[in-house]
Amino acid sequence: MPVQRVTGAHTGQTQAEVEKEVRRGILLTTLGKALAWARKNSMWPATFGLACCAIEMMATGAADYDLSRWGMEIFRASPRQADLMIVAGRVSQKMGPVLRQIYDQMPEPKWVISMGVCASTGGMFNNYGLIQGVDTIVPVDIYVPGCPPRPEMLMYGILRLHDKVQREARIK
């Protein structure tokens, strides 16, 4: 299993003592950092694909891009089993309350990725039928730009979300 080296407190005073601790397999961390590491490596996404961005989101989970490297191989259909919502595509006025209801049903902690310019700002559709940004309904953690964004861009957004979850490292 690969080890992620994190700077922090060591019980050894010299570099040789620290190396000796590492060889013995001693791991020092806080409970908050351990929980953040577990949350980061086991996110379960709830898909909310509404338009052409949903095809790119599905391609990200396919074999060529393989989200299972980060423990995200199964997209959840039930919001009660998911902690990450990926909103992909334009959100209509009728779909806004449904989006909020699904977000409210997700357990804490929960995160949202807005995928594509239509989900982020309404895109080229500046009319009364579409919501001009999903952040008016739910709080968004990561914005992935593009029309439609490539799977690599979504994977980059997911990795930035992992960094954010690891940085927050707190227990509520």
PDB file of C-alpha atoms in Angstrom:
ATOM      1  CA  MET A   1       0.000   0.000   0.000  1.00  0.00           C
ATOM      2  CA  PRO A   2       1.515   3.371  -0.956  1.00  0.00           C
ATOM      3  CA  VAL A   3       2.277   5.735   1.897  1.00  0.00           C
ATOM      4  CA  GLN A   4       1.380   9.389   1.711  1.00  0.00           C
ATOM      5  CA  ARG A   5       4.021  11.374   3.563  1.00  0.00           C
ATOM      6  CA  VAL A   6       2.587  14.255   5.553  1.00  0.00           C
ATOM      7  CA  THR A   7       4.721  16.775   7.357  1.00  0.00           C
ATOM      8  CA  GLY A   8       4.004  16.995  11.051  1.00  0.00           C
ATOM      9  CA  ALA A   9       5.185  16.155  14.540  1.00  0.00           C
ATOM     10  CA  HIS A  10       7.775  13.423  15.036  1.00  0.00           C
ATOM     11  CA  THR A  11       8.711  11.792  18.317  1.00  0.00           C
ATOM     12  CA  GLY A  12      12.314  11.347  17.195  1.00  0.00           C
ATOM     13  CA  GLN A  13      14.697  14.254  17.725  1.00  0.00           C
ATOM     14  CA  THR A  14      17.241  13.529  15.005  1.00  0.00           C
ATOM     15  CA  GLN A  15      16.770  12.468  11.406  1.00  0.00           C
ATOM     16  CA  ALA A  16      18.144   9.006  12.232  1.00  0.00           C
ATOM     17  CA  GLU A  17      15.542   8.537  15.002  1.00  0.00           C
ATOM     18  CA  VAL A  18      12.773   9.644  12.674  1.00  0.00           C
ATOM     19  CA  GLU A  19      13.936   7.164  10.026  1.00  0.00           C
ATOM     20  CA  LYS A  20      14.020   4.437  12.670  1.00  0.00           C
ATOM     21  CA  GLU A  21      10.389   5.230  13.600  1.00  0.00           C
ATOM     22  CA  VAL A  22       9.365   5.074   9.954  1.00  0.00           C
ATOM     23  CA  ARG A  23      11.014   1.664   9.549  1.00  0.00           C
ATOM     24  CA  ARG A  24       9.228   0.385  12.674  1.00  0.00           C
ATOM     25  CA  GLY A  25       5.898   1.468  11.165  1.00  0.00           C
ATOM     26  CA  ILE A  26       4.788   4.075  13.661  1.00  0.00           C
ATOM     27  CA  LEU A  27       1.992   6.304  12.406  1.00  0.00           C
ATOM     28  CA  LEU A  28       1.112   9.512  14.218  1.00  0.00           C
ATOM     29  CA  THR A  29      -1.919  11.540  13.230  1.00  0.00           C
ATOM     30  CA  THR A  30      -5.013  13.172  14.606  1.00  0.00           C
ATOM     31  CA  LEU A  31      -8.488  11.683  14.476  1.00  0.00           C
ATOM     32  CA  GLY A  32      -9.647  14.508  12.208  1.00  0.00           C
ATOM     33  CA  LYS A  33      -6.892  13.861   9.666  1.00  0.00           C
ATOM     34  CA  ALA A  34      -7.586  10.115   9.717  1.00  0.00           C
ATOM     35  CA  LEU A  35     -11.303  10.713   9.088  1.00  0.00           C
ATOM     36  CA  ALA A  36     -10.509  13.192   6.299  1.00  0.00           C
ATOM     37  CA  TRP A  37      -8.217  10.621   4.679  1.00  0.00           C
ATOM     38  CA  ALA A  38     -10.983   7.984   4.860  1.00  0.00           C
ATOM     39  CA  ARG A  39     -13.595  10.404   3.470  1.00  0.00           C
ATOM     40  CA  LYS A  40     -11.267  11.447   0.672  1.00  0.00           C
ATOM     41  CA  ASN A  41     -10.611   7.863  -0.393  1.00  0.00           C
ATOM     42  CA  SER A  42     -14.196   6.603  -0.244  1.00  0.00           C
ATOM     43  CA  MET A  43     -16.443   9.218  -1.844  1.00  0.00           C
ATOM     44  CA  TRP A  44     -19.597   7.839  -3.371  1.00  0.00           C
ATOM     45  CA  PRO A  45     -21.005  10.102  -6.075  1.00  0.00           C
ATOM     46  CA  ALA A  46     -24.698  10.630  -6.771  1.00  0.00           C
ATOM     47  CA  THR A  47     -25.155  11.411 -10.409  1.00  0.00           C
ATOM     48  CA  PHE A  48     -27.346  14.260 -11.488  1.00  0.00           C
ATOM     49  CA  GLY A  49     -26.788  14.203 -15.233  1.00  0.00           C
ATOM     50  CA  LEU A  50     -29.149  16.526 -17.050  1.00  0.00           C
ATOM     51  CA  ALA A  51     -27.630  17.192 -20.482  1.00  0.00           C
ATOM     52  CA  CYS A  52     -24.599  16.569 -22.674  1.00  0.00           C
ATOM     53  CA  CYS A  53     -22.187  16.896 -19.724  1.00  0.00           C
ATOM     54  CA  ALA A  54     -23.695  13.687 -18.334  1.00  0.00           C
ATOM     55  CA  ILE A  55     -22.150  11.711 -21.217  1.00  0.00           C
ATOM     56  CA  GLU A  56     -18.704  13.005 -20.256  1.00  0.00           C
ATOM     57  CA  MET A  57     -19.409  12.183 -16.605  1.00  0.00           C
ATOM     58  CA  MET A  58     -20.325   8.610 -17.586  1.00  0.00           C
ATOM     59  CA  ALA A  59     -17.159   8.353 -19.679  1.00  0.00           C
ATOM     60  CA  THR A  60     -15.134   9.340 -16.613  1.00  0.00           C
ATOM     61  CA  GLY A  61     -16.412   6.265 -14.796  1.00  0.00           C
ATOM     62  CA  ALA A  62     -15.671   3.982 -17.764  1.00  0.00           C
ATOM     63  CA  ALA A  63     -12.549   1.876 -18.291  1.00  0.00           C
ATOM     64  CA  ASP A  64     -10.488   4.495 -20.137  1.00  0.00           C
ATOM     65  CA  TYR A  65     -10.493   6.945 -17.219  1.00  0.00           C
ATOM     66  CA  ASP A  66     -11.339   4.611 -14.311  1.00  0.00           C
ATOM     67  CA  LEU A  67     -12.568   6.522 -11.270  1.00  0.00           C
ATOM     68  CA  SER A  68     -12.114   3.366  -9.190  1.00  0.00           C
ATOM     69  CA  ARG A  69      -8.512   4.480  -8.584  1.00  0.00           C
ATOM     70  CA  TRP A  70      -9.984   6.866  -6.030  1.00  0.00           C
ATOM     71  CA  GLY A  71     -12.688   4.571  -4.634  1.00  0.00           C
ATOM     72  CA  MET A  72     -15.484   6.051  -6.770  1.00  0.00           C
ATOM     73  CA  GLU A  73     -16.314   3.152  -9.081  1.00  0.00           C
ATOM     74  CA  ILE A  74     -19.998   2.963  -8.194  1.00  0.00           C
ATOM     75  CA  PHE A  75     -22.281   5.893  -8.931  1.00  0.00           C
ATOM     76  CA  ARG A  76     -25.108   5.812  -6.413  1.00  0.00           C
ATOM     77  CA  ALA A  77     -28.706   6.146  -7.529  1.00  0.00           C
ATOM     78  CA  SER A  78     -29.927   6.795  -3.996  1.00  0.00           C
ATOM     79  CA  PRO A  79     -28.968  10.097  -2.332  1.00  0.00           C
ATOM     80  CA  ARG A  80     -28.962   8.382   1.058  1.00  0.00           C
ATOM     81  CA  GLN A  81     -25.906   6.370   0.002  1.00  0.00           C
ATOM     82  CA  ALA A  82     -23.943   9.220  -1.581  1.00  0.00           C
ATOM     83  CA  ASP A  83     -21.808  12.016  -0.224  1.00  0.00           C
ATOM     84  CA  LEU A  84     -20.808  13.722  -3.495  1.00  0.00           C
ATOM     85  CA  MET A  85     -23.285  15.190  -5.977  1.00  0.00           C
ATOM     86  CA  ILE A  86     -22.030  15.853  -9.493  1.00  0.00           C
ATOM     87  CA  VAL A  87     -24.456  18.213 -11.246  1.00  0.00           C
ATOM     88  CA  ALA A  88     -23.748  17.805 -14.960  1.00  0.00           C
ATOM     89  CA  GLY A  89     -25.707  19.984 -17.371  1.00  0.00           C
ATOM     90  CA  ARG A  90     -28.308  22.706 -17.407  1.00  0.00           C
ATOM     91  CA  VAL A  91     -30.827  22.835 -14.575  1.00  0.00           C
ATOM     92  CA  SER A  92     -34.366  23.890 -15.467  1.00  0.00           C
ATOM     93  CA  GLN A  93     -36.665  25.788 -13.119  1.00  0.00           C
ATOM     94  CA  LYS A  94     -38.770  22.632 -12.662  1.00  0.00           C
ATOM     95  CA  MET A  95     -35.709  20.543 -11.788  1.00  0.00           C
ATOM     96  CA  GLY A  96     -34.384  23.012  -9.177  1.00  0.00           C
ATOM     97  CA  PRO A  97     -36.617  21.844  -6.283  1.00  0.00           C
ATOM     98  CA  VAL A  98     -35.854  18.205  -7.110  1.00  0.00           C
ATOM     99  CA  LEU A  99     -32.124  18.960  -7.027  1.00  0.00           C
ATOM    100  CA  ARG A 100     -32.487  20.623  -3.622  1.00  0.00           C
ATOM    101  CA  GLN A 101     -34.558  17.728  -2.260  1.00  0.00           C
ATOM    102  CA  ILE A 102     -31.935  15.184  -3.338  1.00  0.00           C
ATOM    103  CA  TYR A 103     -29.199  17.346  -1.794  1.00  0.00           C
ATOM    104  CA  ASP A 104     -31.120  17.555   1.484  1.00  0.00           C
ATOM    105  CA  GLN A 105     -31.478  13.751   1.580  1.00  0.00           C
ATOM    106  CA  MET A 106     -27.715  13.191   1.360  1.00  0.00           C
ATOM    107  CA  PRO A 107     -25.958  12.463   4.679  1.00  0.00           C
ATOM    108  CA  GLU A 108     -23.368  14.818   6.143  1.00  0.00           C
ATOM    109  CA  PRO A 109     -20.633  15.549   5.178  1.00  0.00           C
ATOM    110  CA  LYS A 110     -21.594  16.180   1.559  1.00  0.00           C
ATOM    111  CA  TRP A 111     -19.978  17.916  -1.370  1.00  0.00           C
ATOM    112  CA  VAL A 112     -21.140  19.245  -4.752  1.00  0.00           C
ATOM    113  CA  ILE A 113     -19.287  19.519  -8.056  1.00  0.00           C
ATOM    114  CA  SER A 114     -20.819  21.736 -10.732  1.00  0.00           C
ATOM    115  CA  MET A 115     -19.813  20.254 -14.087  1.00  0.00           C
ATOM    116  CA  GLY A 116     -19.986  22.400 -17.214  1.00  0.00           C
ATOM    117  CA  VAL A 117     -20.803  26.029 -17.911  1.00  0.00           C
ATOM    118  CA  CYS A 118     -24.546  25.363 -18.028  1.00  0.00           C
ATOM    119  CA  ALA A 119     -24.592  24.039 -14.466  1.00  0.00           C
ATOM    120  CA  SER A 120     -22.176  26.723 -13.256  1.00  0.00           C
ATOM    121  CA  THR A 121     -23.613  29.857 -14.892  1.00  0.00           C
ATOM    122  CA  GLY A 122     -26.475  28.900 -17.195  1.00  0.00           C
ATOM    123  CA  GLY A 123     -24.116  28.814 -20.161  1.00  0.00           C
ATOM    124  CA  MET A 124     -25.391  30.149 -23.454  1.00  0.00           C
ATOM    125  CA  PHE A 125     -28.996  29.683 -22.320  1.00  0.00           C
ATOM    126  CA  ASN A 126     -29.876  33.043 -20.782  1.00  0.00           C
ATOM    127  CA  ASN A 127     -33.624  32.590 -20.460  1.00  0.00           C
ATOM    128  CA  TYR A 128     -36.343  32.243 -17.857  1.00  0.00           C
ATOM    129  CA  GLY A 129     -36.576  28.443 -18.167  1.00  0.00           C
ATOM    130  CA  LEU A 130     -33.107  27.659 -16.827  1.00  0.00           C
ATOM    131  CA  ILE A 131     -31.446  28.382 -13.516  1.00  0.00           C
ATOM    132  CA  GLN A 132     -28.419  30.610 -13.999  1.00  0.00           C
ATOM    133  CA  GLY A 133     -26.039  28.660 -11.810  1.00  0.00           C
ATOM    134  CA  VAL A 134     -26.677  25.686  -9.557  1.00  0.00           C
ATOM    135  CA  ASP A 135     -25.049  27.580  -6.683  1.00  0.00           C
ATOM    136  CA  THR A 136     -28.321  29.470  -6.260  1.00  0.00           C
ATOM    137  CA  ILE A 137     -29.882  26.183  -5.072  1.00  0.00           C
ATOM    138  CA  VAL A 138     -27.096  24.209  -3.357  1.00  0.00           C
ATOM    139  CA  PRO A 139     -23.624  25.205  -2.119  1.00  0.00           C
ATOM    140  CA  VAL A 140     -20.996  24.239  -4.695  1.00  0.00           C
ATOM    141  CA  ASP A 141     -17.498  23.154  -3.672  1.00  0.00           C
ATOM    142  CA  ILE A 142     -15.799  22.716  -7.067  1.00  0.00           C
ATOM    143  CA  TYR A 143     -16.610  24.235 -10.464  1.00  0.00           C
ATOM    144  CA  VAL A 144     -15.491  22.300 -13.558  1.00  0.00           C
ATOM    145  CA  PRO A 145     -15.602  24.590 -16.631  1.00  0.00           C
ATOM    146  CA  GLY A 146     -16.111  23.582 -20.235  1.00  0.00           C
ATOM    147  CA  CYS A 147     -18.808  22.880 -22.763  1.00  0.00           C
ATOM    148  CA  PRO A 148     -18.822  19.936 -22.274  1.00  0.00           C
ATOM    149  CA  PRO A 149     -15.847  19.395 -20.008  1.00  0.00           C
ATOM    150  CA  ARG A 150     -13.606  16.477 -20.838  1.00  0.00           C
ATOM    151  CA  PRO A 151     -13.365  13.519 -18.430  1.00  0.00           C
ATOM    152  CA  GLU A 152      -9.839  14.652 -17.536  1.00  0.00           C
ATOM    153  CA  MET A 153     -11.264  17.963 -16.340  1.00  0.00           C
ATOM    154  CA  LEU A 154     -13.788  16.225 -14.092  1.00  0.00           C
ATOM    155  CA  MET A 155     -11.035  14.015 -12.695  1.00  0.00           C
ATOM    156  CA  TYR A 156      -8.958  17.135 -11.993  1.00  0.00           C
ATOM    157  CA  GLY A 157     -11.948  18.673 -10.189  1.00  0.00           C
ATOM    158  CA  ILE A 158     -12.374  15.507  -8.122  1.00  0.00           C
ATOM    159  CA  LEU A 159      -8.695  15.595  -7.146  1.00  0.00           C
ATOM    160  CA  ARG A 160      -9.068  19.263  -6.106  1.00  0.00           C
ATOM    161  CA  LEU A 161     -12.066  18.242  -4.002  1.00  0.00           C
ATOM    162  CA  HIS A 162      -9.937  15.524  -2.395  1.00  0.00           C
ATOM    163  CA  ASP A 163      -7.360  18.179  -1.495  1.00  0.00           C
ATOM    164  CA  LYS A 164     -10.091  20.364  -0.014  1.00  0.00           C
ATOM    165  CA  VAL A 165     -11.487  17.490   2.080  1.00  0.00           C
ATOM    166  CA  GLN A 166      -7.987  16.640   3.343  1.00  0.00           C
ATOM    167  CA  ARG A 167      -7.302  20.287   4.240  1.00  0.00           C
ATOM    168  CA  GLU A 168     -10.550  20.708   6.163  1.00  0.00           C
ATOM    169  CA  ALA A 169      -9.804  17.654   8.374  1.00  0.00           C
ATOM    170  CA  ARG A 170     -12.225  18.427  11.179  1.00  0.00           C
ATOM    171  CA  ILE A 171     -14.826  16.516  13.087  1.00  0.00           C
ATOM    172  CA  LYS A 172     -18.330  17.934  13.378  1.00  0.00           C
TER     173      LYS A 172
END
